[in-house]
mmCIF file of C-alpha atoms in Angstrom:
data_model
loop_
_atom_site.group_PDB
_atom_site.id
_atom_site.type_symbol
_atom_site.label_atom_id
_atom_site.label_comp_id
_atom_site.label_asym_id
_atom_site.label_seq_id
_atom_site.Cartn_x
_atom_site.Cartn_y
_atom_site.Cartn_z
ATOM 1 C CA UNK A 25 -26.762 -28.778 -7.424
ATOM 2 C CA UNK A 26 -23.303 -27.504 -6.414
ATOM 3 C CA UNK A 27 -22.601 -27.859 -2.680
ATOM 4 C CA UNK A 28 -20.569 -25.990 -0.369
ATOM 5 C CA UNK A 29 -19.630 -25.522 3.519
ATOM 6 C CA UNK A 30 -19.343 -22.892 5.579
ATOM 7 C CA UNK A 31 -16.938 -22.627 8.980
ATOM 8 C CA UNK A 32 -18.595 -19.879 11.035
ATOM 9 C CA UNK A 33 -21.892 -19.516 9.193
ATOM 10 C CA UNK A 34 -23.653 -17.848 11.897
ATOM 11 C CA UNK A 35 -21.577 -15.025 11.916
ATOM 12 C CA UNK A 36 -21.804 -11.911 9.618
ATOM 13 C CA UNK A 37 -19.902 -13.103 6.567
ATOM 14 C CA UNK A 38 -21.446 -17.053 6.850
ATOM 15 C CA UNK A 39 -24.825 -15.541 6.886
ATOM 16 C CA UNK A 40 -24.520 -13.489 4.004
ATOM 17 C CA UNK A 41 -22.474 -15.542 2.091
ATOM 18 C CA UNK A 42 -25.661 -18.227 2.830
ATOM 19 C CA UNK A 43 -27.768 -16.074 1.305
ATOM 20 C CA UNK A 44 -25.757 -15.509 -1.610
ATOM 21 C CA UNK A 45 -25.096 -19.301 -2.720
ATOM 22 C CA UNK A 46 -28.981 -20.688 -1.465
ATOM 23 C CA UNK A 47 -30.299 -17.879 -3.850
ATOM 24 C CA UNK A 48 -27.438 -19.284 -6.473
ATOM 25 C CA UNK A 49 -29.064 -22.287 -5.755
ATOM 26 C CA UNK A 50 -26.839 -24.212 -3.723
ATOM 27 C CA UNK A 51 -26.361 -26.841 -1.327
ATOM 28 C CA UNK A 52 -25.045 -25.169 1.836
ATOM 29 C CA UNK A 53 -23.711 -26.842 4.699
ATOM 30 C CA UNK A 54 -22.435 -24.927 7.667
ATOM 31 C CA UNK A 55 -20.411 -25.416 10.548
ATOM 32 C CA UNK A 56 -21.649 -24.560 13.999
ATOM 33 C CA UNK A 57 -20.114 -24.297 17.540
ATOM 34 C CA UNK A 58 -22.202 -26.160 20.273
ATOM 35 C CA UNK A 59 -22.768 -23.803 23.325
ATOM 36 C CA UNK A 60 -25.688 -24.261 25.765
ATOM 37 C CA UNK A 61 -27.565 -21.422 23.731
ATOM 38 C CA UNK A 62 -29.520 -22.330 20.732
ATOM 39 C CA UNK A 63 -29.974 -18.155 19.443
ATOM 40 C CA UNK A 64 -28.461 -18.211 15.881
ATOM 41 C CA UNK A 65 -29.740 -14.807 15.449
ATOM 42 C CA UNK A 66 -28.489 -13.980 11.915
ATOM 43 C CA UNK A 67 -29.691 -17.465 10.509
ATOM 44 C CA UNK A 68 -33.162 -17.113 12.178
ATOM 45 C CA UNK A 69 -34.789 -15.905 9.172
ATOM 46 C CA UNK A 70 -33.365 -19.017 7.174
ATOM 47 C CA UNK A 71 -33.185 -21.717 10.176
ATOM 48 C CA UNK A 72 -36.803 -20.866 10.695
ATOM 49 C CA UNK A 73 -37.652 -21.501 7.249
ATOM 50 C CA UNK A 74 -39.027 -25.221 6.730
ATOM 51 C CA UNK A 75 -38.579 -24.553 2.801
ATOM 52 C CA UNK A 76 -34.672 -24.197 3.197
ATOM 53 C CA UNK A 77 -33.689 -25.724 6.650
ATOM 54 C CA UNK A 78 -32.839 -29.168 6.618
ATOM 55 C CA UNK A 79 -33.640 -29.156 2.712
ATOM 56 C CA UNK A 80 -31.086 -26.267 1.081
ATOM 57 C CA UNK A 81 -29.325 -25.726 4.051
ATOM 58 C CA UNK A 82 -27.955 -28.204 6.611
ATOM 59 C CA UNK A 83 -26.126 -26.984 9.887
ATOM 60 C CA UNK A 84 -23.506 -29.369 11.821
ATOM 61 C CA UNK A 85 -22.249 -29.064 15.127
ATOM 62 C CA UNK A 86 -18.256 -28.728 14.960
ATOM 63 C CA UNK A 87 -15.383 -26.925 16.587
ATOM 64 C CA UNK A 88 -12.477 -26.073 14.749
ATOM 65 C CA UNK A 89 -10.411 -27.336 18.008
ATOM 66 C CA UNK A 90 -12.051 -31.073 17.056
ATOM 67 C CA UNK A 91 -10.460 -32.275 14.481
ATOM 68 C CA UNK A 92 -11.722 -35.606 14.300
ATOM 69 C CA UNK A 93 -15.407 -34.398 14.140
ATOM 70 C CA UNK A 94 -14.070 -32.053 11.718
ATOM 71 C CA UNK A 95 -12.188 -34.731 9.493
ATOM 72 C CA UNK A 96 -15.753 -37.156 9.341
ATOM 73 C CA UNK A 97 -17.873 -33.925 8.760
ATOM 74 C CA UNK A 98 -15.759 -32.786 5.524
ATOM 75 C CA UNK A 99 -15.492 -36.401 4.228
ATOM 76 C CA UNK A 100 -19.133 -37.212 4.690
ATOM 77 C CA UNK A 101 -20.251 -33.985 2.853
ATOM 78 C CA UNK A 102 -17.624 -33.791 0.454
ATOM 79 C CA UNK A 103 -18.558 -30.477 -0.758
ATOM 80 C CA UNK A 104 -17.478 -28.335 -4.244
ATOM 81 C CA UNK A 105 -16.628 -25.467 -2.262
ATOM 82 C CA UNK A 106 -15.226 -24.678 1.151
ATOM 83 C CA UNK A 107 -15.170 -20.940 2.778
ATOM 84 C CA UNK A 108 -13.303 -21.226 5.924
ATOM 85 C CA UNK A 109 -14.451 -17.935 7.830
ATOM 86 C CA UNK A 110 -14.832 -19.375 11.446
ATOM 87 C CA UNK A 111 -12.150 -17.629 13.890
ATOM 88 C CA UNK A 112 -11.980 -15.456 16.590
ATOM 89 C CA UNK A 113 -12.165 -12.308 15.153
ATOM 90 C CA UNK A 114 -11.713 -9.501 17.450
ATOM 91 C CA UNK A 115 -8.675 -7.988 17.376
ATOM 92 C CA UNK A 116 -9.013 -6.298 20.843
ATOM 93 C CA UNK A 117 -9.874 -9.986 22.308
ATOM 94 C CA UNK A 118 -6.837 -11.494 21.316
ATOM 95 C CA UNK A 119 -4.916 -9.444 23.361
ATOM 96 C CA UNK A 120 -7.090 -10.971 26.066
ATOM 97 C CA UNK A 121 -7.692 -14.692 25.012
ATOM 98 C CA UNK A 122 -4.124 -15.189 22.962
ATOM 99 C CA UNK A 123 -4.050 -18.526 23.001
ATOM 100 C CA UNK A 124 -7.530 -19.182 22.208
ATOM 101 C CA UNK A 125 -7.638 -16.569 19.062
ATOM 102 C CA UNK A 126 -4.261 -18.649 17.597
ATOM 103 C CA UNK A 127 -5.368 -21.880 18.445
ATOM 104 C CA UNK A 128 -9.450 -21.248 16.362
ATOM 105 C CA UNK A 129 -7.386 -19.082 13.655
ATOM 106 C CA UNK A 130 -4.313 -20.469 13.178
ATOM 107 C CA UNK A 131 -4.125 -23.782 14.500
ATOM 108 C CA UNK A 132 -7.959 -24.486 13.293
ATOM 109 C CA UNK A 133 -6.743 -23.380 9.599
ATOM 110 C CA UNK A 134 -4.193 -26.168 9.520
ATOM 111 C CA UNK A 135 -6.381 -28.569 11.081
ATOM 112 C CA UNK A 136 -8.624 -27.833 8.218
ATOM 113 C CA UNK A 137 -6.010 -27.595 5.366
ATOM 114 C CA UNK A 138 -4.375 -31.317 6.615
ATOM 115 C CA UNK A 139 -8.121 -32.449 6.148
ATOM 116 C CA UNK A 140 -8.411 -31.371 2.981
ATOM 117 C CA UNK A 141 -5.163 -32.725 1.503
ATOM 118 C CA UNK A 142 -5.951 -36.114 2.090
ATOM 119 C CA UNK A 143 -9.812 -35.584 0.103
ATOM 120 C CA UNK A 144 -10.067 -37.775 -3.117
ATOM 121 C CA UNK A 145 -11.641 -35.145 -4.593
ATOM 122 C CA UNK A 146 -10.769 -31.846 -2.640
ATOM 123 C CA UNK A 147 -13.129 -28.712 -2.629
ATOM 124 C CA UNK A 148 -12.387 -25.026 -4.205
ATOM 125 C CA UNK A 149 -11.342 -22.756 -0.759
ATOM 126 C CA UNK A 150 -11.762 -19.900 0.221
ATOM 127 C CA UNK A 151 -9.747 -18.755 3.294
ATOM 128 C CA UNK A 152 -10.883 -15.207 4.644
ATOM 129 C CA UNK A 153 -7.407 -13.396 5.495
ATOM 130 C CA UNK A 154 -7.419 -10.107 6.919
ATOM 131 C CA UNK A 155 -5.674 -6.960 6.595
ATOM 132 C CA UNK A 156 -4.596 -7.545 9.904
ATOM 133 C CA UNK A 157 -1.610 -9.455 8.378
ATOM 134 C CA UNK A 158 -0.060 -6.111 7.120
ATOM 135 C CA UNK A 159 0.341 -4.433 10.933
ATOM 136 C CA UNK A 160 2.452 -2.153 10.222
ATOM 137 C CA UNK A 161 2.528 -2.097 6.173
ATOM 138 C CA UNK A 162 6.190 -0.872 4.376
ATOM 139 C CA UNK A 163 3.693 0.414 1.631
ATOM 140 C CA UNK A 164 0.164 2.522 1.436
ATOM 141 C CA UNK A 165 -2.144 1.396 -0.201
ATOM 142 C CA UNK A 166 -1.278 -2.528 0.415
ATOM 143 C CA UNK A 167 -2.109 -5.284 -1.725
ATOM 144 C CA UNK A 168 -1.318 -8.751 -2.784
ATOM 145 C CA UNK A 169 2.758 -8.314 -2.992
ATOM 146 C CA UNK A 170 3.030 -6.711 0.341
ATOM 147 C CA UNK A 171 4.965 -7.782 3.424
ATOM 148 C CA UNK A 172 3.442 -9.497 6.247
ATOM 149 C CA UNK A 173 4.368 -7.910 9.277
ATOM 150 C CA UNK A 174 1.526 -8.295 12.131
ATOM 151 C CA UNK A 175 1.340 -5.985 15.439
ATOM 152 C CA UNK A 176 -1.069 -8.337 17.371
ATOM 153 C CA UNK A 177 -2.569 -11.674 17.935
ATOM 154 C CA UNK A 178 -5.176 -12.075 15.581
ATOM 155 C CA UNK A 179 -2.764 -10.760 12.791
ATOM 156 C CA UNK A 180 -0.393 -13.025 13.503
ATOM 157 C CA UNK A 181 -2.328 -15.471 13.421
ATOM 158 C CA UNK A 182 -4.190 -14.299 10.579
ATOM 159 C CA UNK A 183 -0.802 -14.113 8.793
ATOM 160 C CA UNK A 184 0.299 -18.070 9.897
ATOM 161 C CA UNK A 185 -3.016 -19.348 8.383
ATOM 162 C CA UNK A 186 -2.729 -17.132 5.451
ATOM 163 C CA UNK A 187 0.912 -18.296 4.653
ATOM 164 C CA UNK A 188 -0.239 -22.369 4.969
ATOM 165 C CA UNK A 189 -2.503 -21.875 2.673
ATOM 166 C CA UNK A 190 -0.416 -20.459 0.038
ATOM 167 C CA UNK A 191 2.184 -23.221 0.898
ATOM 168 C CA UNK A 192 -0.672 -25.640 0.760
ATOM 169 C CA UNK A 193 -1.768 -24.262 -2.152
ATOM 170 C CA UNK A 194 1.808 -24.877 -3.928
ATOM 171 C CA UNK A 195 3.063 -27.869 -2.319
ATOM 172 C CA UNK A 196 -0.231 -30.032 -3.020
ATOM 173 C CA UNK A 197 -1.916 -28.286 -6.193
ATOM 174 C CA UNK A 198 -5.213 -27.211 -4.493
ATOM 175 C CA UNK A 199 -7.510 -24.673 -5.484
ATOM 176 C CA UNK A 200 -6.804 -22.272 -2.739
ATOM 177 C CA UNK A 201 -7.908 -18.588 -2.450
ATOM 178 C CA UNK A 202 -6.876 -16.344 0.026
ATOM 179 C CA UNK A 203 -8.882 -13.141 0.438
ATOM 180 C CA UNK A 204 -7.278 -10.570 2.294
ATOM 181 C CA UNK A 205 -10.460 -8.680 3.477
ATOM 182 C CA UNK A 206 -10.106 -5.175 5.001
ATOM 183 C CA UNK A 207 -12.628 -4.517 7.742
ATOM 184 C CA UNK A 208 -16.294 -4.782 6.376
ATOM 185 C CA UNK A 209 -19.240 -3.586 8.272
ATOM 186 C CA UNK A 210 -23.130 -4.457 8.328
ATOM 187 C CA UNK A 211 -26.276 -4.336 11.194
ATOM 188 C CA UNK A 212 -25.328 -8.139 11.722
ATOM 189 C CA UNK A 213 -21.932 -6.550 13.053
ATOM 190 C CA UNK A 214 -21.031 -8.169 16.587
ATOM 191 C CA UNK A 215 -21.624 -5.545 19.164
ATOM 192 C CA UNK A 216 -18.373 -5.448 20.424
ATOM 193 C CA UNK A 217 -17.681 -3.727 16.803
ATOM 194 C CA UNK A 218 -17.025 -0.073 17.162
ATOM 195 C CA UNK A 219 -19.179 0.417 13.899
ATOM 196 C CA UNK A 220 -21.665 -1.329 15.369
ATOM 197 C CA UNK A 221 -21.547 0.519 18.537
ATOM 198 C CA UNK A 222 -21.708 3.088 17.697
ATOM 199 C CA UNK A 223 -24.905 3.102 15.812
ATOM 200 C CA UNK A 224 -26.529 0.804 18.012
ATOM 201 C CA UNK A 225 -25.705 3.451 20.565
ATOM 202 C CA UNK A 226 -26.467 6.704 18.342
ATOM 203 C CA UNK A 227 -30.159 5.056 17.935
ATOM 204 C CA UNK A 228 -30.860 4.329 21.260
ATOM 205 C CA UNK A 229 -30.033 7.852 22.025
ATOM 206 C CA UNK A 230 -32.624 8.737 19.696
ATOM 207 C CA UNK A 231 -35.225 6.614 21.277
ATOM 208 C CA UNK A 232 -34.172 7.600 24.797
ATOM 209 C CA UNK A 233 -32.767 3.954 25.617
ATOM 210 C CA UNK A 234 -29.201 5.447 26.424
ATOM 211 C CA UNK A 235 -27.948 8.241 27.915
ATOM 212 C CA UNK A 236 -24.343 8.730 26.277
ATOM 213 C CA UNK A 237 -22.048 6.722 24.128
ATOM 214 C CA UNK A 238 -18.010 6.495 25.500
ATOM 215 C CA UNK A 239 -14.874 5.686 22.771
ATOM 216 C CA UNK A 240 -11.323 5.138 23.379
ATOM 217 C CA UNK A 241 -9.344 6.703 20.849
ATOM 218 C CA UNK A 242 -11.920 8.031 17.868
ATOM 219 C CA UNK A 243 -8.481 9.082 15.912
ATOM 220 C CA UNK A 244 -7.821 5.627 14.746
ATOM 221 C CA UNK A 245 -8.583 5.363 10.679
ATOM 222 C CA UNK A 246 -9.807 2.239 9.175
ATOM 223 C CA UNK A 247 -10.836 0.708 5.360
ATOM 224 C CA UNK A 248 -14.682 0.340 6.005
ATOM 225 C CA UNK A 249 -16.757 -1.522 3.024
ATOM 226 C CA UNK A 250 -20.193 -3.472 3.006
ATOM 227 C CA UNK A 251 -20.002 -7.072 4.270
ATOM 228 C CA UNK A 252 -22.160 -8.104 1.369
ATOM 229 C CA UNK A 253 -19.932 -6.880 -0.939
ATOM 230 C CA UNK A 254 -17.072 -8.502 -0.260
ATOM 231 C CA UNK A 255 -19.489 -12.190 0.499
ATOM 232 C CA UNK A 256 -19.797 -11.356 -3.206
ATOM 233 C CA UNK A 257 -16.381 -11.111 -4.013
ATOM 234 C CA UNK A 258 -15.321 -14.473 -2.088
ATOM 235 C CA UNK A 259 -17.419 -16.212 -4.422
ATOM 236 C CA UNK A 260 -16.237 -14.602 -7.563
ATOM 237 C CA UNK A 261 -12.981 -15.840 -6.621
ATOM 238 C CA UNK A 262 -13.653 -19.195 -5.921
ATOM 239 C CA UNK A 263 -14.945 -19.339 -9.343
ATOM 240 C CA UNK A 264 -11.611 -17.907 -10.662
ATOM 241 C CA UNK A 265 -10.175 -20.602 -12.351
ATOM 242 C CA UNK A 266 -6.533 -20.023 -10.858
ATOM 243 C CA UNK A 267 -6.438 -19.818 -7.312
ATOM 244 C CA UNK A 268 -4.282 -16.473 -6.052
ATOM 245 C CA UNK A 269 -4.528 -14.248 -3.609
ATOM 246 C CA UNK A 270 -7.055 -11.262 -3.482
ATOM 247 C CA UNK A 271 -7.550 -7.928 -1.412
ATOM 248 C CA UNK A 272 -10.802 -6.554 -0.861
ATOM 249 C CA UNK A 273 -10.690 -3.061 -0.121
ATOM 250 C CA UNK A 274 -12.263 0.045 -0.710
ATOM 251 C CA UNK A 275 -9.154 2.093 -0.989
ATOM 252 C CA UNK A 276 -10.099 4.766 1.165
ATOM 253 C CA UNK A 277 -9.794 5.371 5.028
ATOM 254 C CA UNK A 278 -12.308 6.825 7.605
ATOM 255 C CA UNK A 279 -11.960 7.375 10.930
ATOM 256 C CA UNK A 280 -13.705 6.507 13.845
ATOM 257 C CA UNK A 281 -14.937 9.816 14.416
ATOM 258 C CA UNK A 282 -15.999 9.940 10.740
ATOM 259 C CA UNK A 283 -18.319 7.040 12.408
ATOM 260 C CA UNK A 284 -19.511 8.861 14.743
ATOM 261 C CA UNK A 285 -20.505 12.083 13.162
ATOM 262 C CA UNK A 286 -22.325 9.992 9.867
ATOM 263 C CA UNK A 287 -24.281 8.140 12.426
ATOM 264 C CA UNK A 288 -25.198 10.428 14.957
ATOM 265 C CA UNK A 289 -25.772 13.090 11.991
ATOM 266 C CA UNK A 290 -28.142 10.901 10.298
ATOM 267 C CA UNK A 291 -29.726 10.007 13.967
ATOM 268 C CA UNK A 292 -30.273 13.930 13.862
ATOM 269 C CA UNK A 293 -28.070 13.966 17.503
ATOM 270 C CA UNK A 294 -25.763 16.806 18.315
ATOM 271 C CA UNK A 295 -22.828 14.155 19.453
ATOM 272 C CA UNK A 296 -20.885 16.726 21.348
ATOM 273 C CA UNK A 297 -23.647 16.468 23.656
ATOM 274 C CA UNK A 298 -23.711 12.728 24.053
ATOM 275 C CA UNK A 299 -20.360 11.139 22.862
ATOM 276 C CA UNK A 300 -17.399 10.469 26.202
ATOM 277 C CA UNK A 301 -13.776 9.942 25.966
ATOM 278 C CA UNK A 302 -13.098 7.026 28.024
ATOM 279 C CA UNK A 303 -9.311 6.286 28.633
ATOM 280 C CA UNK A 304 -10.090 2.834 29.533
ATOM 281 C CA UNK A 305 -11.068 1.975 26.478
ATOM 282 C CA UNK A 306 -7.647 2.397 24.057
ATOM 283 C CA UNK A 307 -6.208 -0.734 23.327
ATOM 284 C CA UNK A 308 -2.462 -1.993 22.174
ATOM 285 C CA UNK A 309 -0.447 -0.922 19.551
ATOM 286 C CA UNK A 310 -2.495 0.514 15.986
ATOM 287 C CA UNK A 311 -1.653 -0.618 13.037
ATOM 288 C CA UNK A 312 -0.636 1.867 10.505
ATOM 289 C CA UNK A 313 -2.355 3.401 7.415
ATOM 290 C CA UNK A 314 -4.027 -0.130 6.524
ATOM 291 C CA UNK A 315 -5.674 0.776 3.196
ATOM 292 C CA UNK A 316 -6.397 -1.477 0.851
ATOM 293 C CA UNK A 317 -5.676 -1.767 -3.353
ATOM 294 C CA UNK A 318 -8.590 -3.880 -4.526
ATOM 295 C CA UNK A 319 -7.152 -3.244 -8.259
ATOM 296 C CA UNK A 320 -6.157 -6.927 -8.785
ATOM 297 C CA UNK A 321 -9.977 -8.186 -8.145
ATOM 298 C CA UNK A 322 -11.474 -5.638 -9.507
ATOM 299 C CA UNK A 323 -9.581 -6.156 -12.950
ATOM 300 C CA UNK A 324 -9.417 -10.277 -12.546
ATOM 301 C CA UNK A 325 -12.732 -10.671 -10.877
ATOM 302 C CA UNK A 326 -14.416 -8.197 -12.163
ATOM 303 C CA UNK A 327 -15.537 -7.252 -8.485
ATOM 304 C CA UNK A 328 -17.308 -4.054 -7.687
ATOM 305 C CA UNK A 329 -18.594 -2.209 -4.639
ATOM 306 C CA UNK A 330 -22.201 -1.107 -4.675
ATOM 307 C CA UNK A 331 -22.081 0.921 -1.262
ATOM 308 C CA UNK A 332 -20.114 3.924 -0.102
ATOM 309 C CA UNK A 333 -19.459 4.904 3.304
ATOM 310 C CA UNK A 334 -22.335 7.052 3.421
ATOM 311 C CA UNK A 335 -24.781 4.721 2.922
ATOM 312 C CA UNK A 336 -23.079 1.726 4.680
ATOM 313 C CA UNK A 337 -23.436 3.785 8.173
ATOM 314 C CA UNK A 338 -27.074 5.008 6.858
ATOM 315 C CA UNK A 339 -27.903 1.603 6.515
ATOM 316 C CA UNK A 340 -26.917 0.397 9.773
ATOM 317 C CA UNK A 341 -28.382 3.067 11.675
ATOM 318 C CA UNK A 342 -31.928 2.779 10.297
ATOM 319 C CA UNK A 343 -31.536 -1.155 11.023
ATOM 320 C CA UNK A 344 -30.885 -0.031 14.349
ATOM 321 C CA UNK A 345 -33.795 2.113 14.780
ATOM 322 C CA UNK A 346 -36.160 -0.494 13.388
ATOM 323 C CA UNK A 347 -34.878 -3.401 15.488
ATOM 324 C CA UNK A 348 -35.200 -0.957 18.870
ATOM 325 C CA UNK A 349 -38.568 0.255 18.165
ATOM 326 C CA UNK A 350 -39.655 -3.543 17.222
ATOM 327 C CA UNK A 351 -39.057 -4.611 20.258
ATOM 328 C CA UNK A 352 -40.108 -1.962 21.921
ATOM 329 C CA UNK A 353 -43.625 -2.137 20.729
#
C-alpha cells in the first residue's frame, strides 16, 4: 500500500486530492492545524467514516510554523509521496496578514524542504505553486520558461518557495515537482472566494436568504478550471518519472462578471436587479493577463480537463442550492 501526506488536507485541494489517492488505494496521512474548533467540514464525509478514518486515512495535528513537530511527524510516517498544499492562500489577505502569509508559504516550504533532505529515504513532492508567481507576466499565455515577477505577498512568496524547490530539487537530487496551478474553483471553495461568492450569494437570492450581492471591480479576468482536475494532474506528475515543473491551466480567461452572469443566469436572477458596486471592495495592484499554457502536461502527463467553465459555475451553483435548502428544511 503506497503512502502519502498531505499539508493542508482540509482545504479544497487536500480533500480532493484525499479522495483521489484513498480510492487509488492509498495510505493517506494529512496534516492539520490545531484551533479550538474541531469542524473539518470538507473531510466530514471521510472523518466520519469508521471504514477509512483512523484505518486509510490518519490526520495529525501540525503547523507549518513548528518545525520540530513537523520534523518527528515526516520521519515517523515516512511516506512515498508528499503534496505540500498547506499555505495561506488568499491573495487579498496577504496584503493584510504579510508576515503571516510569507512565514506559512514561504518560510513553512523551507522548513519542509530542510526536513526532507535529511530523510534516508525521501518522498516524491509535490509543491502546489501558483500563477501568482508570474504578477505581471513579460509573455501571454505563461508557462514553465516564464519569468517570475510577483505584484503581491502571496506571489512572492509563492515565487520564494517555488524557486527552493527547484534549487532543492538540483542541489540534492530529489524528486521534486512544482505545479504552477492557475486559480481552480469548486463548492468546497472558501467563502472569501469571489467564485464562491458569488454563487453562494446568487442562490440565496433565489431562496430569498439575501437581498443583493456587492463586488469590487467585476472587470478583473482570471484562468478558472475544476479543482478536481488539476488534484488529478498533481498526481500524474508525481508519478512522472523526472521531476520538472508543470502549469495547470485552462488557457482561457473569464472575467468576474462572466461569473456573475453564468451563475445568476443559471439561478434564473435578472443580476442587474440584485448585483452592487462596492468601492470598498477593490484591492491592490492586478496582475496582468495571467493565462495559463498547460501544453507541457498535457503532452508529458497526458493531463486533460473534463469541465468547462460552463459547467464548473453550474456545478457550484446547484451545490449551493442543495446545501441552503438542506439546511433549511
Amino acid at each position: 500500500m503506497p503512502s502519502a501526506l498531505i499539508t493542508g488536507i482540509t482545504g479544497q485541494d487536500g480533500s480532493y486530492l484525499a479522495e483521489l489517492l484513498l480510492s487509488k488505494g492509498y495510505l493517506v496521512h494529512g496534516l492539520v492545524r490545531r484551533t479550538s474548533s474541531l469542524e473539518r467540514s470538507r473531510l466530514q464525509h471521510l472523518y466520519t467514516n469508521p471504514d477509512i478514518y483512523g484505518r486509510t486515512l490518519q490526520l495529525h495535528y501540525c503547523d507549518l510554523e513548528d518545525a520540530t513537530t513537523l520534523r518527528r511527524i515526516v520521519t515517523r510516517i515516512g511516506p512515498d509521496e508528499l503534496y505540500h498544499l498547506a499555505g495561506q492562500s488568499h491573495v487579498g489577505l496577504s496584503f493584510e496578514i504579510t508576515e503571516s502569509t510569507v512565514d506559512s508559504v514561504a518560510v513553512g516550504t523551507l522548513r519542509l524542504l530542510e526536513i526532507i533532505r535529511d530523510l534516508p529515504r525521501p518522498p516524491r513532492v509535490f509543491h502546489a505553486a501558483s500563477s501568482e508567481i508570474f504578477g505581471r507576466p513579460s509573455t501571454v499565455p505563461q508557462d514553465e520558461e516564464t519569468a517570475m515577477a510577483p505584484v503581491n505577498p502571496y506571489g512572492a512568496s509563492k515565487a520564494f518557495a517555488t524557486q527552493m524547490c527547484r534549487i532543492y530539487r538540483e542541489k540534492y537530487g530529489l524528486h521534486i515537482t512544482n505545479g504552477i496551478l492557475y486559480n481552480h474553483e469548486s463548492p468546497r471553495r472558501g467563502e472569501n472566494f469571489v467564485t464562491r461568492k458569488i454563487c453562494r450569494a446568487a442562490a440565496s437570492i433565489k431562496l430569498g436568504l439575501q437581498r443583493e450581492l456587492s463586488l469590487g471591480d467585476t472587470s478583473a479576468r482570471r484562468d478558472w478550471g475544476d479543482a478536481r482536475d488539476y488534484v488529478r494532474g498533481m498526481w500524474q506528475a508525481v508519478q512522472h518519472t523526472v521531476p520538472e515543473d508543470f502549469v495547470f491551466a485552462t488557457g482561457v480567461l473569464h472575467s468576474v462578471q462572466d461569473v456573475v452572469e453564468a451563475a445568476f443566469s443559471e439561478a434564473g436572477l435578472d443580476l442587474q436587479k440584485y448585483v452592487r458596486r462596492d468601492e470598498r471592495l477593490l484591492r491592490g495592484p492586478e496582475p496582468f493577463a495571467l493565462v495559463g499554457n498547460p501544453a507541457k502536461a498535457e503532452r508529458i502527463l497526458h493531463w486533460k480537463r473534463e469541465t468547462d467553465f460552463a459547467g464548473l459555475i453550474r456545478w457550484m451553483l446547484h451545490a449551493e442550492l442543495q446545501d441552503l435548502e438542506r439546511r433549511k428544511s
